[in-house]
XYZ file of C-alpha atoms in Angstrom:
765
model
C 0.000 0.000 0.000
C 1.123 3.554 -0.735
C 1.686 5.061 2.689
C 2.837 8.541 1.786
C 3.700 10.719 -1.179
C 6.683 12.484 0.344
C 7.900 14.549 -2.581
C 7.066 15.385 -6.181
C 9.373 17.896 -7.805
C 9.444 19.045 -11.416
C 6.607 16.801 -12.672
C 3.767 18.565 -14.497
C 2.166 21.127 -12.165
C 3.866 19.512 -9.185
C 6.692 22.051 -9.413
C 7.796 21.509 -5.835
C 5.556 19.468 -3.550
C 6.868 18.222 -0.240
C 4.625 16.532 2.300
C 3.859 18.662 5.341
C 1.887 16.826 8.022
C -0.639 18.790 10.054
C -3.028 18.321 12.919
C -5.745 17.606 10.363
C -3.746 15.040 8.355
C -0.556 13.180 9.184
C 0.231 12.644 5.486
C -0.722 8.965 5.327
C -2.871 7.379 2.684
C -5.507 4.878 3.818
C -6.670 1.636 2.151
C -9.398 3.775 0.587
C -8.125 7.192 -0.468
C -10.340 9.727 -2.267
C -8.598 12.629 -4.006
C -10.663 15.503 -5.382
C -9.219 17.984 -7.859
C -10.393 20.266 -10.589
C -9.537 19.542 -14.180
C -6.001 20.591 -15.028
C -4.765 20.575 -11.425
C -2.650 17.400 -11.771
C -4.842 14.320 -11.294
C -3.663 12.731 -14.545
C -0.060 13.653 -13.682
C -0.344 11.844 -10.361
C -1.889 8.843 -12.118
C 0.963 8.851 -14.645
C 3.495 8.829 -11.799
C 1.851 5.642 -10.510
C 1.923 4.153 -14.040
C 5.602 5.039 -14.408
C 6.323 3.402 -11.067
C 4.761 0.211 -12.379
C 6.692 -0.312 -15.605
C 7.744 2.850 -17.466
C 10.655 4.838 -16.009
C 10.697 7.251 -18.940
C 7.145 8.485 -18.361
C 7.992 10.729 -15.397
C 10.775 12.399 -17.343
C 8.388 13.024 -20.231
C 6.058 14.790 -17.759
C 8.746 17.108 -16.383
C 7.573 20.633 -15.575
C 7.928 23.438 -18.090
C 10.542 26.065 -17.381
C 13.015 23.802 -15.616
C 15.978 21.775 -16.816
C 16.263 19.797 -13.599
C 15.519 16.084 -13.679
C 12.205 15.234 -11.964
C 12.298 13.785 -8.453
C 9.669 11.701 -6.681
C 9.775 10.028 -3.263
C 7.143 7.528 -2.141
C 6.765 5.445 0.984
C 5.158 1.996 0.891
C 3.985 -0.103 3.826
C 5.788 -3.187 2.518
C 9.120 -1.451 1.835
C 11.730 -0.654 4.463
C 13.218 2.085 2.299
C 11.525 4.862 0.396
C 11.208 4.378 -3.364
C 12.724 7.265 -5.294
C 12.785 8.533 -8.839
C 16.081 10.249 -9.667
C 18.219 10.746 -12.741
C 15.519 9.444 -15.037
C 14.713 6.173 -13.291
C 13.069 4.554 -10.300
C 15.308 2.715 -7.908
C 12.591 0.065 -7.755
C 9.410 -0.669 -9.692
C 6.100 -1.831 -8.210
C 4.170 -4.046 -10.580
C 1.188 -4.539 -8.269
C -0.518 -1.337 -9.469
C -3.607 -1.392 -11.717
C -4.881 1.873 -13.213
C -8.154 2.833 -14.872
C -7.978 6.114 -16.764
C -8.157 7.502 -20.284
C -4.784 5.900 -21.034
C -6.182 2.480 -20.154
C -9.238 3.134 -22.322
C -7.315 4.516 -25.315
C -4.688 1.798 -25.145
C -6.856 -1.237 -24.538
C -10.495 -0.588 -25.395
C -11.061 2.133 -27.992
C -9.697 5.399 -29.350
C -12.121 8.051 -30.474
C -14.651 6.331 -32.700
C -12.854 3.035 -33.347
C -11.859 -0.220 -31.706
C -8.588 -1.038 -33.435
C -6.590 -4.297 -33.713
C -4.004 -2.832 -31.332
C -6.729 -2.374 -28.701
C -7.655 -6.036 -28.977
C -4.003 -7.032 -28.820
C -3.559 -5.070 -25.576
C -6.902 -6.318 -24.293
C -5.576 -9.857 -24.537
C -3.208 -9.137 -21.643
C -6.009 -7.633 -19.603
C -8.152 -10.724 -20.012
C -5.494 -13.327 -19.278
C -4.181 -11.620 -16.157
C -0.749 -11.910 -14.563
C -0.399 -15.675 -15.025
C -1.418 -15.453 -18.648
C 0.855 -12.466 -19.218
C 3.699 -14.443 -17.677
C 3.074 -17.269 -20.134
C 2.649 -14.832 -23.005
C 5.923 -13.081 -22.281
C 7.713 -16.368 -21.838
C 6.397 -17.290 -25.282
C 7.324 -13.857 -26.623
C 10.803 -14.205 -25.128
C 11.197 -17.630 -26.737
C 10.028 -16.211 -30.059
C 12.542 -13.397 -29.749
C 15.280 -15.913 -28.960
C 14.210 -17.975 -31.967
C 14.194 -14.820 -34.087
C 17.668 -13.824 -32.854
C 19.020 -17.290 -33.492
C 17.407 -17.339 -36.929
C 19.209 -14.062 -37.580
C 22.427 -15.766 -36.463
C 21.681 -18.580 -38.910
C 21.173 -16.013 -41.663
C 24.521 -14.425 -40.837
C 26.263 -17.806 -40.897
C 24.468 -18.690 -44.139
C 25.719 -15.427 -45.615
C 29.265 -16.294 -44.550
C 28.987 -19.797 -46.014
C 27.522 -18.307 -49.201
C 30.815 -16.469 -49.695
C 32.346 -19.917 -50.197
C 29.369 -21.862 -51.611
C 26.568 -20.060 -53.386
C 25.051 -22.820 -55.512
C 23.286 -24.676 -52.700
C 20.883 -23.717 -49.955
C 22.261 -24.033 -46.452
C 20.276 -27.194 -45.692
C 21.728 -28.802 -48.827
C 25.254 -27.697 -47.919
C 24.971 -29.403 -44.550
C 24.188 -32.702 -46.316
C 27.222 -32.602 -48.635
C 29.482 -35.582 -47.861
C 33.226 -35.989 -48.496
C 34.045 -37.355 -51.964
C 37.491 -38.861 -52.328
C 37.196 -38.833 -56.119
C 36.284 -35.155 -56.217
C 39.381 -33.960 -58.067
C 38.686 -36.389 -60.912
C 35.091 -35.202 -61.105
C 36.164 -31.576 -61.139
C 38.678 -32.285 -63.932
C 36.102 -34.219 -65.941
C 33.502 -31.484 -65.643
C 36.057 -28.839 -66.566
C 36.871 -30.771 -69.720
C 33.162 -30.952 -70.486
C 32.958 -27.183 -70.159
C 35.977 -26.718 -72.389
C 34.432 -29.092 -74.903
C 31.204 -27.138 -74.908
C 33.054 -23.907 -75.535
C 35.104 -25.492 -78.377
C 32.323 -27.587 -79.877
C 32.846 -26.498 -83.519
C 36.569 -27.010 -83.268
C 36.000 -30.455 -81.773
C 33.675 -31.450 -84.606
C 36.278 -30.445 -87.187
C 39.300 -31.922 -85.412
C 40.383 -35.400 -86.645
C 40.403 -38.565 -84.676
C 43.633 -40.439 -84.043
C 45.173 -42.314 -86.980
C 45.919 -46.009 -86.822
C 49.465 -47.054 -87.672
C 49.649 -48.859 -91.055
C 51.113 -52.352 -90.610
C 54.272 -52.946 -92.651
C 53.513 -55.480 -95.373
C 56.047 -56.111 -98.197
C 53.436 -58.249 -99.959
C 55.854 -61.173 -99.859
C 55.043 -64.760 -99.013
C 58.068 -65.532 -96.964
C 57.770 -69.324 -97.267
C 57.762 -69.059 -101.081
C 60.632 -66.608 -100.957
C 62.671 -68.917 -98.821
C 61.895 -71.872 -101.107
C 62.817 -69.826 -104.183
C 66.151 -68.743 -102.716
C 67.024 -72.350 -101.958
C 66.013 -73.603 -105.424
C 68.524 -75.101 -107.972
C 68.200 -76.851 -111.452
C 68.593 -80.685 -111.279
C 68.654 -81.198 -115.112
C 72.142 -79.730 -115.452
C 74.870 -82.426 -115.052
C 77.317 -81.933 -112.342
C 80.143 -82.082 -114.869
C 78.744 -79.127 -116.761
C 78.013 -77.200 -113.620
C 81.598 -77.654 -112.482
C 82.863 -76.680 -115.913
C 80.786 -73.476 -115.970
C 81.764 -72.614 -112.446
C 85.390 -73.082 -113.288
C 85.074 -70.789 -116.264
C 83.151 -68.198 -114.296
C 85.863 -68.105 -111.749
C 88.463 -67.591 -114.420
C 86.728 -64.458 -115.662
C 87.335 -62.393 -112.559
C 83.904 -60.808 -112.973
C 82.589 -61.934 -109.659
C 78.811 -62.156 -109.496
C 78.556 -60.697 -112.987
C 80.398 -63.552 -114.622
C 77.255 -65.742 -115.048
C 75.353 -62.937 -116.666
C 78.235 -62.096 -118.881
C 78.414 -65.706 -120.046
C 74.618 -65.878 -120.440
C 74.657 -62.774 -122.629
C 77.363 -64.316 -124.764
C 75.458 -67.602 -125.151
C 72.338 -65.728 -126.130
C 74.287 -63.999 -128.941
C 75.635 -67.248 -130.583
C 74.334 -67.522 -134.124
C 74.986 -70.401 -136.571
C 77.234 -72.063 -133.993
C 79.758 -69.290 -134.378
C 81.506 -67.396 -131.593
C 80.105 -63.859 -131.392
C 83.633 -62.595 -130.875
C 85.873 -64.598 -133.262
C 83.211 -66.130 -135.543
C 84.851 -69.576 -135.289
C 82.637 -72.641 -135.398
C 82.032 -73.736 -131.839
C 79.593 -76.565 -132.404
C 81.979 -79.199 -131.159
C 83.496 -77.164 -128.313
C 82.789 -78.891 -125.007
C 82.488 -75.691 -122.961
C 79.859 -74.370 -125.333
C 77.933 -77.588 -124.837
C 78.208 -77.035 -121.090
C 76.857 -73.484 -121.502
C 73.969 -74.676 -123.603
C 72.916 -77.231 -121.021
C 73.528 -74.792 -118.150
C 71.334 -72.067 -119.601
C 68.439 -74.353 -120.505
C 64.653 -73.588 -120.204
C 64.601 -74.259 -116.509
C 67.353 -71.756 -116.058
C 65.557 -69.244 -118.192
C 62.373 -69.701 -116.186
C 64.285 -69.448 -112.940
C 66.120 -66.396 -114.115
C 62.846 -64.805 -115.130
C 61.321 -65.399 -111.702
C 64.474 -64.136 -110.104
C 64.205 -60.998 -112.147
C 60.605 -60.479 -111.061
C 61.578 -60.969 -107.469
C 64.482 -58.602 -107.844
C 62.203 -55.938 -109.280
C 59.610 -56.425 -106.549
C 62.135 -56.286 -103.757
C 63.822 -53.394 -105.429
C 60.603 -51.401 -105.270
C 60.333 -51.848 -101.511
C 60.997 -48.460 -99.869
C 61.017 -48.835 -96.081
C 62.130 -45.230 -95.614
C 58.967 -43.981 -97.338
C 56.801 -46.431 -95.444
C 58.213 -45.292 -92.117
C 58.041 -41.671 -93.179
C 54.270 -42.037 -93.597
C 54.041 -43.875 -90.293
C 56.011 -41.136 -88.555
C 53.704 -38.502 -90.024
C 50.654 -40.327 -88.659
C 52.312 -40.859 -85.297
C 53.343 -37.220 -85.056
C 49.801 -36.184 -85.950
C 48.423 -38.339 -83.164
C 50.878 -36.948 -80.666
C 50.002 -33.450 -81.776
C 46.283 -33.982 -81.195
C 46.770 -35.727 -77.870
C 47.354 -32.318 -76.264
C 44.205 -30.971 -77.904
C 41.982 -33.873 -76.901
C 43.337 -33.927 -73.368
C 41.549 -30.615 -72.862
C 38.233 -32.426 -73.146
C 38.894 -36.110 -72.505
C 41.097 -38.376 -70.460
C 43.264 -39.627 -73.334
C 45.773 -42.437 -72.805
C 47.994 -43.100 -75.848
C 51.117 -45.214 -75.421
C 54.427 -44.283 -76.998
C 55.746 -46.218 -79.978
C 59.444 -46.994 -80.432
C 59.394 -46.369 -84.190
C 63.046 -45.358 -84.527
C 64.485 -48.747 -83.563
C 61.922 -50.600 -85.605
C 62.654 -48.395 -88.598
C 66.400 -48.841 -88.318
C 66.176 -52.610 -88.112
C 63.687 -52.791 -90.963
C 65.730 -50.560 -93.282
C 68.893 -52.540 -92.595
C 67.323 -55.956 -93.032
C 65.461 -54.811 -96.161
C 68.749 -53.678 -97.646
C 70.210 -57.110 -96.931
C 67.153 -58.731 -98.487
C 67.749 -56.771 -101.678
C 71.381 -57.871 -101.684
C 70.260 -61.445 -101.161
C 67.849 -61.257 -104.088
C 70.526 -59.635 -106.284
C 72.852 -62.473 -105.392
C 70.239 -65.037 -106.397
C 69.524 -63.097 -109.544
C 73.173 -63.234 -110.589
C 73.343 -66.971 -109.977
C 69.795 -68.324 -110.190
C 70.695 -72.003 -110.084
C 72.664 -71.681 -106.883
C 70.760 -71.935 -103.551
C 71.446 -69.136 -101.056
C 71.068 -68.785 -97.244
C 67.627 -67.668 -96.017
C 68.593 -66.405 -92.512
C 68.080 -62.816 -93.603
C 64.545 -63.648 -94.692
C 63.813 -65.254 -91.313
C 65.215 -62.248 -89.542
C 63.167 -59.832 -91.681
C 60.015 -61.787 -90.990
C 60.687 -61.713 -87.257
C 61.438 -57.984 -87.179
C 58.299 -57.110 -89.120
C 56.114 -59.412 -87.025
C 57.390 -57.979 -83.767
C 57.080 -54.389 -84.981
C 53.610 -54.929 -86.380
C 52.484 -56.463 -83.084
C 53.400 -53.208 -81.354
C 51.472 -51.318 -84.020
C 48.465 -53.581 -83.467
C 48.528 -52.897 -79.733
C 48.853 -49.188 -80.408
C 45.989 -49.304 -82.890
C 43.720 -50.999 -80.343
C 44.329 -48.085 -78.008
C 43.690 -45.655 -80.864
C 40.377 -47.355 -81.580
C 39.395 -47.110 -77.919
C 40.318 -43.437 -77.670
C 38.618 -42.699 -80.987
C 35.395 -44.089 -79.532
C 35.662 -41.431 -76.813
C 36.281 -38.760 -79.405
C 33.400 -39.952 -81.533
C 31.091 -39.998 -78.502
C 32.204 -36.488 -77.620
C 31.485 -35.272 -81.133
C 28.070 -36.918 -81.158
C 27.209 -35.832 -77.639
C 24.433 -33.290 -77.203
C 26.188 -30.135 -76.154
C 25.015 -28.556 -72.893
C 24.893 -24.839 -72.385
C 28.149 -23.595 -70.896
C 26.244 -21.770 -68.141
C 24.575 -25.023 -67.085
C 27.890 -26.869 -67.108
C 29.573 -24.145 -65.088
C 26.751 -24.379 -62.561
C 27.310 -28.127 -62.355
C 31.035 -27.547 -61.886
C 30.324 -25.103 -59.064
C 28.206 -27.747 -57.375
C 31.002 -30.300 -57.676
C 33.520 -27.797 -56.325
C 31.088 -27.061 -53.478
C 31.513 -30.658 -52.312
C 35.236 -30.000 -52.018
C 34.794 -26.579 -50.397
C 32.360 -28.054 -47.855
C 35.270 -30.006 -46.362
C 37.530 -26.985 -45.835
C 38.185 -26.159 -42.188
C 36.561 -22.741 -42.392
C 33.309 -24.006 -43.901
C 33.235 -27.069 -41.651
C 33.469 -24.814 -38.591
C 30.674 -22.547 -39.860
C 28.468 -25.563 -40.574
C 29.113 -26.983 -37.116
C 28.074 -23.694 -35.512
C 25.016 -23.546 -37.786
C 23.938 -27.041 -36.779
C 24.445 -26.223 -33.096
C 22.285 -23.092 -33.332
C 19.720 -24.949 -35.411
C 19.418 -27.562 -32.678
C 18.986 -24.800 -30.113
C 16.162 -23.387 -32.250
C 14.497 -26.804 -32.385
C 14.702 -27.024 -28.578
C 13.312 -23.496 -28.217
C 10.459 -24.332 -30.582
C 9.587 -27.372 -28.485
C 9.522 -25.185 -25.364
C 7.468 -22.599 -27.218
C 5.010 -25.233 -28.403
C 4.576 -26.529 -24.849
C 3.964 -23.019 -23.516
C 1.583 -22.275 -26.391
C -0.414 -25.339 -25.409
C -0.469 -24.203 -21.775
C -1.508 -20.684 -22.763
C -4.172 -21.977 -25.137
C -5.722 -24.116 -22.408
C -5.380 -21.323 -19.868
C -6.914 -18.681 -22.151
C -9.791 -20.980 -23.075
C -10.746 -21.274 -19.418
C -10.089 -17.613 -18.612
C -11.882 -16.200 -21.641
C -15.040 -18.165 -20.881
C -15.110 -16.876 -17.317
C -14.075 -13.358 -18.305
C -16.887 -12.991 -20.842
C -19.465 -13.824 -18.162
C -17.973 -11.273 -15.775
C -17.909 -8.491 -18.398
C -21.517 -9.120 -19.300
C -22.480 -9.093 -15.613
C -21.023 -5.601 -15.274
C -22.573 -4.458 -18.543
C -25.946 -5.573 -17.196
C -25.418 -3.102 -14.360
C -24.041 -0.215 -16.442
C -25.600 -0.670 -19.909
C -27.897 -3.716 -20.065
C -28.406 -3.395 -23.823
C -24.686 -4.034 -24.422
C -23.306 -7.573 -24.609
C -19.985 -9.232 -25.377
C -20.085 -12.455 -27.367
C -17.555 -14.757 -29.052
C -14.709 -13.648 -26.774
C -11.678 -15.705 -27.754
C -7.940 -15.672 -28.236
C -6.756 -15.603 -31.839
C -3.893 -14.623 -34.130
C -4.165 -12.299 -37.106
C -2.285 -12.937 -40.358
C 1.403 -13.564 -39.768
C 1.382 -11.718 -36.446
C 3.215 -13.280 -33.523
C 1.054 -11.691 -30.807
C -2.427 -12.961 -29.902
C -5.585 -10.857 -29.991
C -8.607 -10.775 -27.735
C -11.246 -11.066 -30.424
C -14.880 -10.497 -29.576
C -18.218 -9.438 -30.957
C -19.940 -6.382 -29.496
C -23.728 -6.386 -29.614
C -26.169 -3.533 -29.024
C -29.694 -4.729 -28.277
C -28.783 -8.052 -29.904
C -27.283 -6.487 -33.045
C -23.603 -6.917 -33.818
C -21.743 -3.689 -34.560
C -18.604 -3.135 -36.589
C -15.404 -1.874 -34.972
C -14.429 0.260 -37.970
C -15.753 3.813 -38.039
C -15.925 3.894 -41.846
C -18.005 0.716 -42.116
C -21.395 1.018 -43.814
C -22.763 -1.425 -41.241
C -23.783 -0.378 -37.720
C -20.499 0.585 -36.054
C -18.931 1.911 -32.879
C -18.937 5.499 -34.110
C -22.692 5.743 -34.541
C -24.041 2.928 -32.374
C -22.331 3.687 -29.045
C -22.696 6.810 -26.948
C -19.724 8.125 -25.008
C -21.382 6.734 -21.906
C -21.662 3.322 -23.570
C -17.969 3.365 -24.400
C -17.113 4.350 -20.850
C -19.337 1.569 -19.496
C -17.644 -0.925 -21.828
C -14.166 0.138 -20.705
C -15.082 0.078 -17.012
C -16.627 -3.389 -17.397
C -13.424 -4.743 -18.954
C -11.343 -3.214 -16.169
C -13.550 -4.442 -13.326
C -13.595 -7.942 -14.819
C -9.800 -7.808 -14.921
C -9.206 -6.738 -11.334
C -11.997 -8.800 -9.757
C -10.750 -11.973 -11.480
C -7.171 -11.365 -10.356
C -6.174 -14.055 -7.865
C -3.704 -11.578 -6.348
C -6.214 -8.753 -5.923
C -5.471 -8.603 -2.183
C -1.943 -7.448 -3.083
C -3.003 -4.901 -5.696
C -3.156 -1.108 -5.525
C -6.102 -0.040 -7.715
C -6.122 3.531 -9.037
C -9.120 5.197 -10.722
C -8.717 8.557 -12.446
C -12.259 9.872 -13.007
C -14.090 6.521 -12.996
C -17.236 8.264 -14.295
C -17.503 11.084 -16.781
C -20.295 13.512 -17.576
C -21.791 10.761 -19.706
C -21.938 8.278 -16.824
C -23.940 10.279 -14.311
C -26.880 7.883 -14.530
C -24.492 4.999 -13.726
C -23.078 6.701 -10.659
C -24.795 4.600 -8.021
C -23.817 1.307 -9.659
C -20.245 2.515 -10.158
C -19.930 3.548 -6.506
C -21.266 0.163 -5.415
C -18.654 -1.728 -7.459
C -15.862 0.556 -6.296
C -16.844 -0.169 -2.722
C -16.821 -3.926 -3.394
C -13.402 -3.547 -4.968
C -12.104 -1.647 -1.931
C -13.010 -4.642 0.234
C -10.826 -6.965 -1.832
C -7.882 -4.854 -2.974
C -4.857 -3.921 -0.918
C -5.596 -0.259 -1.609
C -8.107 1.765 -3.637
C -7.189 5.278 -4.773
C -9.857 7.345 -6.542
C -9.133 10.666 -8.212
C -12.078 12.716 -9.471
C -13.041 16.222 -10.559
C -16.745 15.486 -10.019
C -17.636 16.908 -6.632
C -21.076 15.297 -6.598
C -19.590 11.887 -7.321
C -16.911 12.506 -4.701
C -19.548 13.359 -2.085
C -21.682 10.311 -2.919
C -18.701 7.956 -2.805
C -17.556 9.521 0.448
C -21.017 8.949 1.903
C -20.580 5.244 1.075
C -17.167 4.857 2.727
C -16.802 7.936 4.943
C -15.771 6.001 8.031
C -12.893 4.164 6.320
C -11.620 6.630 3.737
C -9.026 9.384 3.603
C -10.322 12.430 1.693
C -7.704 14.614 0.030
C -7.675 17.491 -2.403
C -5.267 18.717 -5.054
C -4.808 22.466 -4.664
C -2.480 25.031 -6.187
C -0.332 26.802 -3.591
C 2.943 28.675 -3.871
C 3.219 27.958 -7.610
C 2.824 24.193 -7.226
C 0.073 21.638 -7.003
C -0.018 20.183 -3.506
C -1.919 17.410 -1.745
C -3.916 18.547 1.275
C -6.613 17.225 3.578
C -10.162 17.771 2.347
C -13.287 17.760 4.530
C -15.906 16.924 1.945
C -18.716 16.999 4.446
C -18.072 20.539 5.654
C -17.068 21.737 2.186
C -20.373 20.708 0.625
C -23.797 22.029 1.513
C -26.423 19.587 2.780
C -29.256 21.339 0.938
C -27.328 21.093 -2.291
C -27.117 17.308 -2.047
C -30.765 17.099 -1.060
C -31.660 18.946 -4.256
C -29.235 16.774 -6.202
C -30.917 13.637 -4.858
C -34.309 14.913 -5.973
C -33.041 15.444 -9.540
C -31.246 12.104 -9.499
C -34.340 10.231 -8.300
C -36.448 11.987 -10.920
C -34.199 10.672 -13.705
C -34.265 7.192 -12.210
C -37.871 6.808 -11.169
C -39.811 9.803 -12.512
C -42.746 11.535 -10.763
C -46.493 11.364 -11.321
C -47.929 14.838 -10.658
C -47.222 18.269 -12.089
C -46.658 19.556 -8.543
C -43.825 17.048 -8.094
C -42.427 18.044 -11.466
C -42.429 21.731 -10.466
C -40.620 20.827 -7.227
C -37.968 19.078 -9.326
C -37.653 22.130 -11.575
C -37.210 24.396 -8.517
C -34.107 22.382 -7.512
C -32.203 23.115 -10.734
C -31.115 26.688 -9.967
C -30.077 26.018 -6.327
C -27.917 23.078 -7.445
C -26.081 25.179 -10.030
C -25.744 28.142 -7.652
C -24.488 25.956 -4.814
C -22.041 24.049 -7.026
C -20.659 27.275 -8.511
C -20.209 28.788 -5.050
C -18.121 25.742 -4.044
C -16.279 25.279 -7.314
C -15.519 28.992 -7.734
C -15.312 29.977 -4.123
C -15.257 33.767 -3.537
C -16.411 34.688 -7.025
C -20.077 35.224 -6.133
C -21.673 37.199 -3.303
C -24.222 35.726 -0.931
C -26.990 37.907 -2.362
C -26.207 37.027 -5.987
C -28.083 34.331 -7.855
C -27.827 32.490 -11.145
C -28.839 35.509 -13.247
C -26.049 37.590 -11.668
C -23.665 34.642 -12.079
C -24.344 34.647 -15.812
C -23.677 38.383 -16.106
C -20.275 37.947 -14.420
C -19.471 35.016 -16.706
C -20.377 36.989 -19.844
C -18.079 39.923 -18.989
C -15.162 37.876 -17.607
C -11.799 38.163 -19.382
C -9.256 35.413 -20.025
C -7.508 36.048 -16.712
C -10.661 35.189 -14.763
C -11.415 31.643 -13.626
C -14.983 32.279 -14.783
C -13.889 32.657 -18.405
C -13.852 28.888 -18.923
C -17.614 28.870 -18.252
C -18.296 30.971 -21.343
C -18.612 27.860 -23.504
C -21.561 26.792 -21.311
C -23.173 30.267 -21.222
C -25.982 29.630 -23.714
C -26.898 26.310 -22.033
C -26.858 27.942 -18.578
C -28.917 30.880 -19.790
C -31.495 28.494 -21.255
C -31.615 26.489 -18.016
C -32.017 29.721 -16.033
C -34.923 30.878 -18.210
C -36.625 27.515 -17.769
C -36.139 27.139 -14.019
C -36.950 30.704 -12.903
C -40.560 30.235 -14.058
C -41.050 27.849 -11.144
C -39.253 29.977 -8.526
C -41.292 31.381 -5.631
C -40.669 34.944 -6.857
C -42.988 34.170 -9.763
C -46.595 34.587 -8.517
C -47.760 32.077 -11.142
C -45.081 29.475 -10.306
C -47.570 26.883 -9.106
C -49.684 27.137 -12.257
C -46.924 27.136 -14.868
C -47.297 24.336 -17.410
C -44.594 21.674 -17.241
C -43.784 18.706 -19.483
C -41.762 15.588 -18.749
C -39.643 15.721 -21.917
C -38.674 19.338 -21.306
C -37.951 18.814 -17.617
C -35.865 15.710 -18.307
C -33.836 17.628 -20.898
C -32.915 20.458 -18.488
C -32.197 18.112 -15.581
C -29.779 16.121 -17.763
C -28.196 19.331 -19.074
C -27.676 20.465 -15.489
C -25.894 17.254 -14.522
C -23.790 17.307 -17.687
C -22.570 20.867 -17.065
C -21.734 20.067 -13.426
C -19.822 16.952 -14.516
C -17.883 18.836 -17.192
C -16.737 21.726 -15.004
């Protein structure tokens, strides 16, 4: 409970208030404290100080007094605190969250503003309905959501960092990338595919590898060997020896047989072609004739053919062509390696060529030798050696050609392959490289942190889900009960108003719940939007209805609070000029609230309401007044009973009862009308003490009001002048100074109008 307000300095009109106890008042507040003050004296400022103490340190500083640069200071004493609570240097040294306040701020923030009930009102109303326990759950949920949001922001930051290394995958995909021990090969292969795509036309026009031509002398080696070993059996050994002997005597070497053969071929008429002697009987000539017989001629002819064929063999040219093909292949290997994994073996052509050229030369010599002496068999080792060399060399060519065929299949497939767009291939390469980058230490560390935070988010979401379930169950129970309580109060204040469909809900993608409800007037649902073409708040609710609605929400809140016995409840003008007909019911509920709450503080500018409430609780309440003294609003003791006139309240009761219950006779109506002027005169004498003389009445009051200047306290009554003048004209007809007062005609509708106008003016000023 607030025990004392010790000091308020530099806040609004509290320029410099310090508590000064007196014999009339020791400065203490009581469990029920009634504070009366005119409009503009500082009631709302005092209420705002209490609100700041609850949960808004900045509010007091925002209310600092004009004309001073000093920081506001406030000192309060509480019964449950050993030390005073102070506001200094822009903050409270301790907050008190057990304060509940009903004022225009509560209404504008939680119920309605002007002509509309906005989504923000229903969002704030949610907290009112669910109470402290619900708010605790809500803020736990909100805190979890904020943590989730912060951690999601951390994930975004990490994702952005990872994206600097890998930007072709989403983060979830990056986390799933596994090590690939063949990644370098895949990168190389894809790069070649990209290069191939870029050089597609060049690839199509570039030749495949050439196969090495096998060396084939077109010789049947078995026949050749048989031919070289062939001799002529029809020539007698005697003649052969004779010819050989003669050949040797010629000193012509291998040419001797040819020389002799040419000579024999030129013998005509059995005469020597040189000396023309008859040689028919010469034995040597007979030997020649038998030696160079048909078999010899045939053999010599075949030898000549063989000699010509072997003579045409050109191994140098053959190998030159082979070397050209081989060089071409080697030249294109570098080209094709840009796009394919080419594996060509090396050929040892030089050694093969050298051996082949040498052995071919020896073959030619061998054939020449046979040609010069056809009937003489010759050695065939050279032929065997040639055959072996060519076979071995060709086997290497065959192996090489098999590889060429294999690699050419790759080239052919590449040429026939449908070419992908380079951009697509580069994207694929980036994805392959991403697999490699994923395993770098820097990215691995970022991914580990990401996974850790992600797990924390999952845990937070589980907690949030559990709390959401708790809050949902809690709000379901609370909202059902709360709706009944609100409607109970509305039945007292405005029975034609009703709340239906009160529930907790979420709007759109919003994270905060709403208190959604339907508002019905006489069973008809009204729209919350002022611009709606349907019945709406703006046109379907009076200001009194809105006030009744707000008060019903607040009373339902505080009465349903399980900790109400610990709460300090503050009301700043609980009824307005529009609520005068609800005064009795309001006072009754305030009294009930005072019996449950730790403390009830009521601030009001309505003197009639203050007096009536005081009458209800006068034995247990502390009555105070806000006054302006020594350039500052101060809090002083206020004796409502002695400060108000008994006759005034008697007249007020008559008007009040008339509005509630009516009267039956014209005489009673005239008696009601006679009370109007005394009420206004008495209220003005209290409200504007010292401004009117004892022998002045309402007519004189109006004259003073009409001529008052802006410096006069009466000037603010000018806006009510026409209404007051009209009331005066109506009421003076029934005054005793009028000899016809008891016979003046009077009508209910007219009387009711002026009685209501009277109450409204009193409430407003």
